[in-house]
JSON list of C-alpha atoms in Angstrom, two decimals:
[
{"chain": "A", "resi": 1, "resn": "MET", "atom": "CA", "xyz": [82.72, 4.99, -10.17]},
{"chain": "A", "resi": 2, "resn": "SER", "atom": "CA", "xyz": [82.83, 7.84, -12.59]},
{"chain": "A", "resi": 3, "resn": "ASP", "atom": "CA", "xyz": [81.95, 11.42, -11.71]},
{"chain": "A", "resi": 4, "resn": "ASN", "atom": "CA", "xyz": [78.81, 11.29, -13.84]},
{"chain": "A", "resi": 5, "resn": "ASN", "atom": "CA", "xyz": [77.34, 8.46, -11.75]},
{"chain": "A", "resi": 6, "resn": "ILE", "atom": "CA", "xyz": [78.15, 10.23, -8.47]},
{"chain": "A", "resi": 7, "resn": "SER", "atom": "CA", "xyz": [76.60, 13.49, -9.61]},
{"chain": "A", "resi": 8, "resn": "ALA", "atom": "CA", "xyz": [73.49, 11.62, -10.69]},
{"chain": "A", "resi": 9, "resn": "ILE", "atom": "CA", "xyz": [73.14, 9.99, -7.26]},
{"chain": "A", "resi": 10, "resn": "GLU", "atom": "CA", "xyz": [73.85, 13.02, -5.10]},
{"chain": "A", "resi": 11, "resn": "PRO", "atom": "CA", "xyz": [70.81, 15.16, -5.96]},
{"chain": "A", "resi": 12, "resn": "THR", "atom": "CA", "xyz": [68.34, 12.35, -5.19]},
{"chain": "A", "resi": 13, "resn": "GLU", "atom": "CA", "xyz": [70.03, 11.73, -1.84]},
{"chain": "A", "resi": 14, "resn": "GLN", "atom": "CA", "xyz": [69.80, 15.46, -1.14]},
{"chain": "A", "resi": 15, "resn": "VAL", "atom": "CA", "xyz": [66.08, 15.41, -1.92]},
{"chain": "A", "resi": 16, "resn": "ARG", "atom": "CA", "xyz": [65.58, 12.43, 0.40]},
{"chain": "A", "resi": 17, "resn": "ARG", "atom": "CA", "xyz": [67.33, 14.17, 3.26]},
{"chain": "A", "resi": 18, "resn": "LEU", "atom": "CA", "xyz": [65.04, 17.20, 3.21]},
{"chain": "A", "resi": 19, "resn": "PRO", "atom": "CA", "xyz": [62.63, 17.10, 6.16]},
{"chain": "A", "resi": 20, "resn": "TYR", "atom": "CA", "xyz": [58.91, 16.85, 5.38]},
{"chain": "A", "resi": 21, "resn": "THR", "atom": "CA", "xyz": [57.04, 20.05, 6.20]},
{"chain": "A", "resi": 22, "resn": "PHE", "atom": "CA", "xyz": [53.28, 20.27, 6.65]},
{"chain": "A", "resi": 23, "resn": "LYS", "atom": "CA", "xyz": [51.52, 22.91, 4.66]},
{"chain": "A", "resi": 24, "resn": "SER", "atom": "CA", "xyz": [49.05, 24.90, 6.68]},
{"chain": "A", "resi": 25, "resn": "LEU", "atom": "CA", "xyz": [45.49, 24.15, 5.64]},
{"chain": "A", "resi": 26, "resn": "GLN", "atom": "CA", "xyz": [43.11, 27.04, 5.73]},
{"chain": "A", "resi": 27, "resn": "TYR", "atom": "CA", "xyz": [40.17, 25.51, 7.51]},
{"chain": "A", "resi": 28, "resn": "GLY", "atom": "CA", "xyz": [38.18, 28.69, 7.25]},
{"chain": "A", "resi": 29, "resn": "ALA", "atom": "CA", "xyz": [38.20, 28.44, 3.46]},
{"chain": "A", "resi": 30, "resn": "VAL", "atom": "CA", "xyz": [36.79, 24.91, 3.60]},
{"chain": "A", "resi": 31, "resn": "MET", "atom": "CA", "xyz": [34.38, 25.42, 6.49]},
{"chain": "A", "resi": 32, "resn": "LYS", "atom": "CA", "xyz": [32.62, 28.40, 4.97]},
{"chain": "A", "resi": 33, "resn": "TYR", "atom": "CA", "xyz": [31.28, 26.08, 2.24]},
{"chain": "A", "resi": 34, "resn": "MET", "atom": "CA", "xyz": [30.19, 23.46, 4.78]},
{"chain": "A", "resi": 35, "resn": "ILE", "atom": "CA", "xyz": [28.42, 25.63, 7.37]},
{"chain": "A", "resi": 36, "resn": "GLY", "atom": "CA", "xyz": [27.17, 29.16, 7.49]},
{"chain": "A", "resi": 37, "resn": "GLU", "atom": "CA", "xyz": [25.56, 31.41, 4.93]},
{"chain": "A", "resi": 38, "resn": "GLU", "atom": "CA", "xyz": [27.74, 30.32, 2.01]},
{"chain": "A", "resi": 39, "resn": "LYS", "atom": "CA", "xyz": [27.01, 26.60, 2.57]},
{"chain": "A", "resi": 40, "resn": "LEU", "atom": "CA", "xyz": [26.70, 24.69, -0.69]},
{"chain": "A", "resi": 41, "resn": "PRO", "atom": "CA", "xyz": [23.57, 22.52, -0.85]},
{"chain": "A", "resi": 42, "resn": "ARG", "atom": "CA", "xyz": [24.08, 18.79, -1.36]},
{"chain": "A", "resi": 43, "resn": "VAL", "atom": "CA", "xyz": [22.29, 17.53, -4.44]},
{"chain": "A", "resi": 44, "resn": "THR", "atom": "CA", "xyz": [22.06, 13.87, -3.42]},
{"chain": "A", "resi": 45, "resn": "PRO", "atom": "CA", "xyz": [21.16, 12.87, 0.15]},
{"chain": "A", "resi": 46, "resn": "TYR", "atom": "CA", "xyz": [23.70, 11.12, 2.31]},
{"chain": "A", "resi": 47, "resn": "PRO", "atom": "CA", "xyz": [23.13, 7.38, 1.88]},
{"chain": "A", "resi": 48, "resn": "SER", "atom": "CA", "xyz": [22.89, 5.63, 5.21]},
{"chain": "A", "resi": 49, "resn": "PHE", "atom": "CA", "xyz": [21.62, 2.41, 6.72]},
{"chain": "A", "resi": 50, "resn": "ASP", "atom": "CA", "xyz": [21.49, 2.66, 10.49]},
{"chain": "A", "resi": 51, "resn": "LYS", "atom": "CA", "xyz": [24.10, 5.43, 10.46]},
{"chain": "A", "resi": 52, "resn": "PHE", "atom": "CA", "xyz": [26.59, 3.47, 8.31]},
{"chain": "A", "resi": 53, "resn": "PRO", "atom": "CA", "xyz": [27.44, 5.09, 4.96]},
{"chain": "A", "resi": 54, "resn": "MET", "atom": "CA", "xyz": [26.20, 3.00, 2.07]},
{"chain": "A", "resi": 55, "resn": "PRO", "atom": "CA", "xyz": [27.06, 3.23, -1.62]},
{"chain": "A", "resi": 56, "resn": "GLU", "atom": "CA", "xyz": [24.45, 4.63, -3.94]},
{"chain": "A", "resi": 57, "resn": "GLU", "atom": "CA", "xyz": [22.02, 2.07, -5.34]},
{"chain": "A", "resi": 58, "resn": "ASN", "atom": "CA", "xyz": [22.35, 0.96, -8.95]},
{"chain": "A", "resi": 59, "resn": "ASN", "atom": "CA", "xyz": [19.43, 0.40, -11.35]},
{"chain": "A", "resi": 60, "resn": "ALA", "atom": "CA", "xyz": [19.01, -3.29, -10.50]},
{"chain": "A", "resi": 61, "resn": "GLN", "atom": "CA", "xyz": [18.68, -2.50, -6.80]},
{"chain": "A", "resi": 62, "resn": "LEU", "atom": "CA", "xyz": [16.15, 0.26, -7.49]},
{"chain": "A", "resi": 63, "resn": "ILE", "atom": "CA", "xyz": [14.07, -2.09, -9.66]},
{"chain": "A", "resi": 64, "resn": "MET", "atom": "CA", "xyz": [14.12, -4.79, -6.97]},
{"chain": "A", "resi": 65, "resn": "GLU", "atom": "CA", "xyz": [13.09, -2.25, -4.34]},
{"chain": "A", "resi": 66, "resn": "ARG", "atom": "CA", "xyz": [10.15, -1.14, -6.50]},
{"chain": "A", "resi": 67, "resn": "VAL", "atom": "CA", "xyz": [9.09, -4.76, -7.06]},
{"chain": "A", "resi": 68, "resn": "MET", "atom": "CA", "xyz": [9.34, -5.61, -3.34]},
{"chain": "A", "resi": 69, "resn": "ASN", "atom": "CA", "xyz": [7.22, -2.56, -2.41]},
{"chain": "A", "resi": 70, "resn": "ASN", "atom": "CA", "xyz": [4.53, -3.40, -4.98]},
{"chain": "A", "resi": 71, "resn": "CYS", "atom": "CA", "xyz": [1.17, -4.35, -3.43]},
{"chain": "A", "resi": 72, "resn": "LEU", "atom": "CA", "xyz": [0.63, -7.16, -5.94]},
{"chain": "A", "resi": 73, "resn": "PHE", "atom": "CA", "xyz": [3.98, -8.71, -5.00]},
{"chain": "A", "resi": 74, "resn": "LYS", "atom": "CA", "xyz": [3.20, -8.39, -1.28]},
{"chain": "A", "resi": 75, "resn": "GLY", "atom": "CA", "xyz": [-0.20, -9.99, -1.81]},
{"chain": "A", "resi": 76, "resn": "THR", "atom": "CA", "xyz": [1.29, -12.87, -3.81]},
{"chain": "A", "resi": 77, "resn": "THR", "atom": "CA", "xyz": [3.96, -13.40, -1.17]},
{"chain": "A", "resi": 78, "resn": "GLY", "atom": "CA", "xyz": [1.29, -13.39, 1.55]},
{"chain": "A", "resi": 79, "resn": "PHE", "atom": "CA", "xyz": [-0.75, -15.92, -0.44]},
{"chain": "A", "resi": 80, "resn": "VAL", "atom": "CA", "xyz": [2.20, -18.33, -0.83]},
{"chain": "A", "resi": 81, "resn": "VAL", "atom": "CA", "xyz": [3.48, -18.00, 2.74]},
{"chain": "A", "resi": 82, "resn": "GLY", "atom": "CA", "xyz": [-0.03, -18.22, 4.17]},
{"chain": "A", "resi": 83, "resn": "GLY", "atom": "CA", "xyz": [-0.68, -21.36, 2.13]},
{"chain": "A", "resi": 84, "resn": "LEU", "atom": "CA", "xyz": [2.52, -22.98, 3.41]},
{"chain": "A", "resi": 85, "resn": "LEU", "atom": "CA", "xyz": [1.66, -22.05, 6.99]},
{"chain": "A", "resi": 86, "resn": "GLY", "atom": "CA", "xyz": [-1.83, -23.45, 6.50]},
{"chain": "A", "resi": 87, "resn": "CYS", "atom": "CA", "xyz": [-0.35, -26.76, 5.30]},
{"chain": "A", "resi": 88, "resn": "VAL", "atom": "CA", "xyz": [1.77, -26.98, 8.43]},
{"chain": "A", "resi": 89, "resn": "VAL", "atom": "CA", "xyz": [-1.15, -26.13, 10.73]},
{"chain": "A", "resi": 90, "resn": "GLY", "atom": "CA", "xyz": [-3.34, -28.68, 8.91]},
{"chain": "A", "resi": 91, "resn": "LEU", "atom": "CA", "xyz": [-0.69, -31.33, 9.36]},
{"chain": "A", "resi": 92, "resn": "VAL", "atom": "CA", "xyz": [-0.36, -30.56, 13.08]},
{"chain": "A", "resi": 93, "resn": "THR", "atom": "CA", "xyz": [-4.10, -30.58, 13.70]},
{"chain": "A", "resi": 94, "resn": "MET", "atom": "CA", "xyz": [-4.34, -33.86, 11.80]},
{"chain": "A", "resi": 95, "resn": "GLY", "atom": "CA", "xyz": [-1.99, -35.40, 14.35]},
{"chain": "A", "resi": 96, "resn": "VAL", "atom": "CA", "xyz": [-3.94, -33.97, 17.26]},
{"chain": "A", "resi": 97, "resn": "GLU", "atom": "CA", "xyz": [-7.50, -34.82, 16.24]},
{"chain": "A", "resi": 98, "resn": "SER", "atom": "CA", "xyz": [-7.79, -37.31, 13.44]},
{"chain": "A", "resi": 99, "resn": "GLN", "atom": "CA", "xyz": [-11.19, -38.55, 12.24]},
{"chain": "A", "resi": 100, "resn": "ALA", "atom": "CA", "xyz": [-9.58, -41.89, 11.39]},
{"chain": "A", "resi": 101, "resn": "THR", "atom": "CA", "xyz": [-9.22, -42.71, 15.10]},
{"chain": "A", "resi": 102, "resn": "ALA", "atom": "CA", "xyz": [-12.65, -41.36, 16.10]},
{"chain": "A", "resi": 103, "resn": "ASP", "atom": "CA", "xyz": [-14.34, -44.75, 15.79]},
{"chain": "A", "resi": 104, "resn": "PRO", "atom": "CA", "xyz": [-12.38, -47.33, 17.81]},
{"chain": "A", "resi": 105, "resn": "SER", "atom": "CA", "xyz": [-14.11, -50.27, 16.10]},
{"chain": "A", "resi": 106, "resn": "LYS", "atom": "CA", "xyz": [-12.54, -49.39, 12.72]},
{"chain": "A", "resi": 107, "resn": "ILE", "atom": "CA", "xyz": [-8.87, -49.86, 11.97]},
{"chain": "A", "resi": 108, "resn": "PRO", "atom": "CA", "xyz": [-7.50, -46.75, 10.22]},
{"chain": "A", "resi": 109, "resn": "THR", "atom": "CA", "xyz": [-5.96, -47.40, 6.82]},
{"chain": "A", "resi": 110, "resn": "ILE", "atom": "CA", "xyz": [-2.98, -45.56, 5.38]},
{"chain": "A", "resi": 111, "resn": "ARG", "atom": "CA", "xyz": [-4.99, -44.46, 2.35]},
{"chain": "A", "resi": 112, "resn": "GLY", "atom": "CA", "xyz": [-7.81, -43.05, 4.51]},
{"chain": "A", "resi": 113, "resn": "THR", "atom": "CA", "xyz": [-5.36, -41.26, 6.77]},
{"chain": "A", "resi": 114, "resn": "LEU", "atom": "CA", "xyz": [-3.50, -39.73, 3.80]},
{"chain": "A", "resi": 115, "resn": "ASN", "atom": "CA", "xyz": [-6.78, -38.64, 2.19]},
{"chain": "A", "resi": 116, "resn": "GLU", "atom": "CA", "xyz": [-7.89, -36.98, 5.40]},
{"chain": "A", "resi": 117, "resn": "MET", "atom": "CA", "xyz": [-4.48, -35.36, 5.84]},
{"chain": "A", "resi": 118, "resn": "GLY", "atom": "CA", "xyz": [-4.56, -33.96, 2.30]},
{"chain": "A", "resi": 119, "resn": "ALA", "atom": "CA", "xyz": [-8.10, -32.63, 2.69]},
{"chain": "A", "resi": 120, "resn": "ARG", "atom": "CA", "xyz": [-7.30, -31.01, 6.04]},
{"chain": "A", "resi": 121, "resn": "MET", "atom": "CA", "xyz": [-4.04, -29.48, 4.82]},
{"chain": "A", "resi": 122, "resn": "GLY", "atom": "CA", "xyz": [-5.77, -28.15, 1.68]},
{"chain": "A", "resi": 123, "resn": "SER", "atom": "CA", "xyz": [-8.59, -26.61, 3.70]},
{"chain": "A", "resi": 124, "resn": "TYR", "atom": "CA", "xyz": [-6.25, -24.87, 6.14]},
{"chain": "A", "resi": 125, "resn": "ALA", "atom": "CA", "xyz": [-3.89, -23.80, 3.33]},
{"chain": "A", "resi": 126, "resn": "LYS", "atom": "CA", "xyz": [-6.75, -22.22, 1.36]},
{"chain": "A", "resi": 127, "resn": "SER", "atom": "CA", "xyz": [-8.06, -20.32, 4.40]},
{"chain": "A", "resi": 128, "resn": "PHE", "atom": "CA", "xyz": [-4.64, -19.08, 5.54]},
{"chain": "A", "resi": 129, "resn": "ALA", "atom": "CA", "xyz": [-3.61, -18.13, 1.99]},
{"chain": "A", "resi": 130, "resn": "ILE", "atom": "CA", "xyz": [-6.74, -16.05, 1.37]},
{"chain": "A", "resi": 131, "resn": "ILE", "atom": "CA", "xyz": [-6.56, -14.30, 4.73]},
{"chain": "A", "resi": 132, "resn": "SER", "atom": "CA", "xyz": [-2.83, -13.50, 4.40]},
{"chain": "A", "resi": 133, "resn": "CYS", "atom": "CA", "xyz": [-3.20, -12.29, 0.82]},
{"chain": "A", "resi": 134, "resn": "LEU", "atom": "CA", "xyz": [-6.15, -10.11, 1.77]},
{"chain": "A", "resi": 135, "resn": "PHE", "atom": "CA", "xyz": [-4.36, -8.65, 4.79]},
{"chain": "A", "resi": 136, "resn": "SER", "atom": "CA", "xyz": [-1.12, -7.99, 2.86]},
{"chain": "A", "resi": 137, "resn": "CYS", "atom": "CA", "xyz": [-2.95, -6.27, 0.01]},
{"chain": "A", "resi": 138, "resn": "THR", "atom": "CA", "xyz": [-5.16, -4.11, 2.23]},
{"chain": "A", "resi": 139, "resn": "GLU", "atom": "CA", "xyz": [-2.28, -3.09, 4.49]},
{"chain": "A", "resi": 140, "resn": "CYS", "atom": "CA", "xyz": [-0.16, -2.18, 1.46]},
{"chain": "A", "resi": 141, "resn": "CYS", "atom": "CA", "xyz": [-3.01, -0.18, -0.11]},
{"chain": "A", "resi": 142, "resn": "VAL", "atom": "CA", "xyz": [-3.61, 1.70, 3.15]},
{"chain": "A", "resi": 143, "resn": "GLU", "atom": "CA", "xyz": [0.13, 2.42, 3.48]},
{"chain": "A", "resi": 144, "resn": "THR", "atom": "CA", "xyz": [0.31, 3.63, -0.13]},
{"chain": "A", "resi": 145, "resn": "HIS", "atom": "CA", "xyz": [-2.78, 5.83, 0.30]},
{"chain": "A", "resi": 146, "resn": "ARG", "atom": "CA", "xyz": [-1.61, 7.34, 3.61]},
{"chain": "A", "resi": 147, "resn": "GLY", "atom": "CA", "xyz": [2.04, 7.68, 2.60]},
{"chain": "A", "resi": 148, "resn": "LYS", "atom": "CA", "xyz": [3.17, 6.60, 6.07]},
{"chain": "A", "resi": 149, "resn": "SER", "atom": "CA", "xyz": [4.50, 3.37, 7.51]},
{"chain": "A", "resi": 150, "resn": "ASP", "atom": "CA", "xyz": [3.26, 2.98, 11.08]},
{"chain": "A", "resi": 151, "resn": "TRP", "atom": "CA", "xyz": [1.03, 0.80, 13.27]},
{"chain": "A", "resi": 152, "resn": "LYS", "atom": "CA", "xyz": [-2.19, 2.33, 11.94]},
{"chain": "A", "resi": 153, "resn": "ASN", "atom": "CA", "xyz": [-1.73, 0.62, 8.57]},
{"chain": "A", "resi": 154, "resn": "GLY", "atom": "CA", "xyz": [-1.83, -2.84, 10.16]},
{"chain": "A", "resi": 155, "resn": "THR", "atom": "CA", "xyz": [-4.83, -1.88, 12.27]},
{"chain": "A", "resi": 156, "resn": "MET", "atom": "CA", "xyz": [-6.82, -0.62, 9.29]},
{"chain": "A", "resi": 157, "resn": "GLY", "atom": "CA", "xyz": [-5.74, -3.56, 7.13]},
{"chain": "A", "resi": 158, "resn": "GLY", "atom": "CA", "xyz": [-6.75, -5.95, 9.90]},
{"chain": "A", "resi": 159, "resn": "PHE", "atom": "CA", "xyz": [-10.15, -4.29, 10.24]},
{"chain": "A", "resi": 160, "resn": "VAL", "atom": "CA", "xyz": [-10.85, -4.50, 6.51]},
{"chain": "A", "resi": 161, "resn": "THR", "atom": "CA", "xyz": [-9.65, -8.12, 6.33]},
{"chain": "A", "resi": 162, "resn": "GLY", "atom": "CA", "xyz": [-11.65, -9.19, 9.37]},
{"chain": "A", "resi": 163, "resn": "SER", "atom": "CA", "xyz": [-14.75, -7.41, 8.10]},
{"chain": "A", "resi": 164, "resn": "ILE", "atom": "CA", "xyz": [-14.58, -9.12, 4.71]},
{"chain": "A", "resi": 165, "resn": "VAL", "atom": "CA", "xyz": [-13.97, -12.54, 6.25]},
{"chain": "A", "resi": 166, "resn": "GLY", "atom": "CA", "xyz": [-16.71, -12.05, 8.87]},
{"chain": "A", "resi": 167, "resn": "MET", "atom": "CA", "xyz": [-19.39, -10.81, 6.45]},
{"chain": "A", "resi": 168, "resn": "ARG", "atom": "CA", "xyz": [-20.60, -14.39, 6.03]},
{"chain": "A", "resi": 169, "resn": "GLY", "atom": "CA", "xyz": [-22.12, -13.99, 9.49]},
{"chain": "A", "resi": 170, "resn": "GLY", "atom": "CA", "xyz": [-23.91, -10.75, 8.63]},
{"chain": "A", "resi": 171, "resn": "LEU", "atom": "CA", "xyz": [-23.14, -7.13, 9.44]},
{"chain": "A", "resi": 172, "resn": "LYS", "atom": "CA", "xyz": [-22.67, -7.67, 13.18]},
{"chain": "A", "resi": 173, "resn": "GLY", "atom": "CA", "xyz": [-20.39, -10.64, 12.51]},
{"chain": "A", "resi": 174, "resn": "GLY", "atom": "CA", "xyz": [-18.37, -8.59, 10.03]},
{"chain": "A", "resi": 175, "resn": "LEU", "atom": "CA", "xyz": [-17.92, -5.70, 12.48]},
{"chain": "A", "resi": 176, "resn": "ALA", "atom": "CA", "xyz": [-17.02, -8.01, 15.35]},
{"chain": "A", "resi": 177, "resn": "SER", "atom": "CA", "xyz": [-14.56, -9.94, 13.20]},
{"chain": "A", "resi": 178, "resn": "GLY", "atom": "CA", "xyz": [-13.07, -6.68, 11.87]},
{"chain": "A", "resi": 179, "resn": "CYS", "atom": "CA", "xyz": [-12.56, -5.34, 15.39]},
{"chain": "A", "resi": 180, "resn": "GLY", "atom": "CA", "xyz": [-10.97, -8.62, 16.46]},
{"chain": "A", "resi": 181, "resn": "PHE", "atom": "CA", "xyz": [-8.58, -8.65, 13.50]},
{"chain": "A", "resi": 182, "resn": "ALA", "atom": "CA", "xyz": [-7.75, -4.96, 14.05]},
{"chain": "A", "resi": 183, "resn": "LEU", "atom": "CA", "xyz": [-7.02, -5.56, 17.73]},
{"chain": "A", "resi": 184, "resn": "PHE", "atom": "CA", "xyz": [-4.83, -8.56, 16.93]},
{"chain": "A", "resi": 185, "resn": "SER", "atom": "CA", "xyz": [-2.96, -6.63, 14.20]},
{"chain": "A", "resi": 186, "resn": "THR", "atom": "CA", "xyz": [-2.37, -3.70, 16.55]},
{"chain": "A", "resi": 187, "resn": "ALA", "atom": "CA", "xyz": [-1.01, -6.04, 19.23]},
{"chain": "A", "resi": 188, "resn": "ILE", "atom": "CA", "xyz": [1.35, -7.69, 16.73]},
{"chain": "A", "resi": 189, "resn": "GLU", "atom": "CA", "xyz": [2.54, -4.30, 15.41]},
{"chain": "A", "resi": 190, "resn": "TYR", "atom": "CA", "xyz": [3.13, -3.09, 18.97]},
{"chain": "A", "resi": 191, "resn": "TYR", "atom": "CA", "xyz": [5.07, -6.22, 19.84]},
{"chain": "A", "resi": 192, "resn": "LEU", "atom": "CA", "xyz": [7.25, -6.09, 16.72]},
{"chain": "A", "resi": 193, "resn": "ASN", "atom": "CA", "xyz": [7.95, -2.35, 16.87]},
{"chain": "A", "resi": 194, "resn": "ARG", "atom": "CA", "xyz": [8.38, -1.80, 20.59]},
{"chain": "A", "resi": 195, "resn": "ASN", "atom": "CA", "xyz": [12.19, -1.64, 20.31]}
]
């Protein structure tokens, strides 16, 4: 090898042989901006979900959050889910007590059974859909008005829903139904939020 190649290699080997030394970090200079009188305020809050750091939300996530927290969306969701639940309950009650088998002298037909099943499922679906939509909307309105999310929202929403549904039986029926719905809503909220 020529001398030029050796001289070019030697300095890099010398650099590699130097031991690594830690530079002393002045913690006091950093800590004075984190705690104490000279603490710099944080402009954005620390994002967290159950104590895990989360990235900041983008515009699409913020729009979806606003849509999901909208009372109209909650009411529509309650209407659809309540209607589906009503269909299932109507189907189950049709199997338990069918009018087609009430008279043993008549042989039930498939068409009559399907007609009865459709009428029963429609009736239950309509009732469940209206009650769930009404409860979802009133609970959301109470939560929006109060600015808090706790068990009282469900209790007040249940009272209003029960009162409106029970008004067909007069004022006493409305109050009794409202108290029953409020008690049931409070029990459900307690059961779901006890942990």
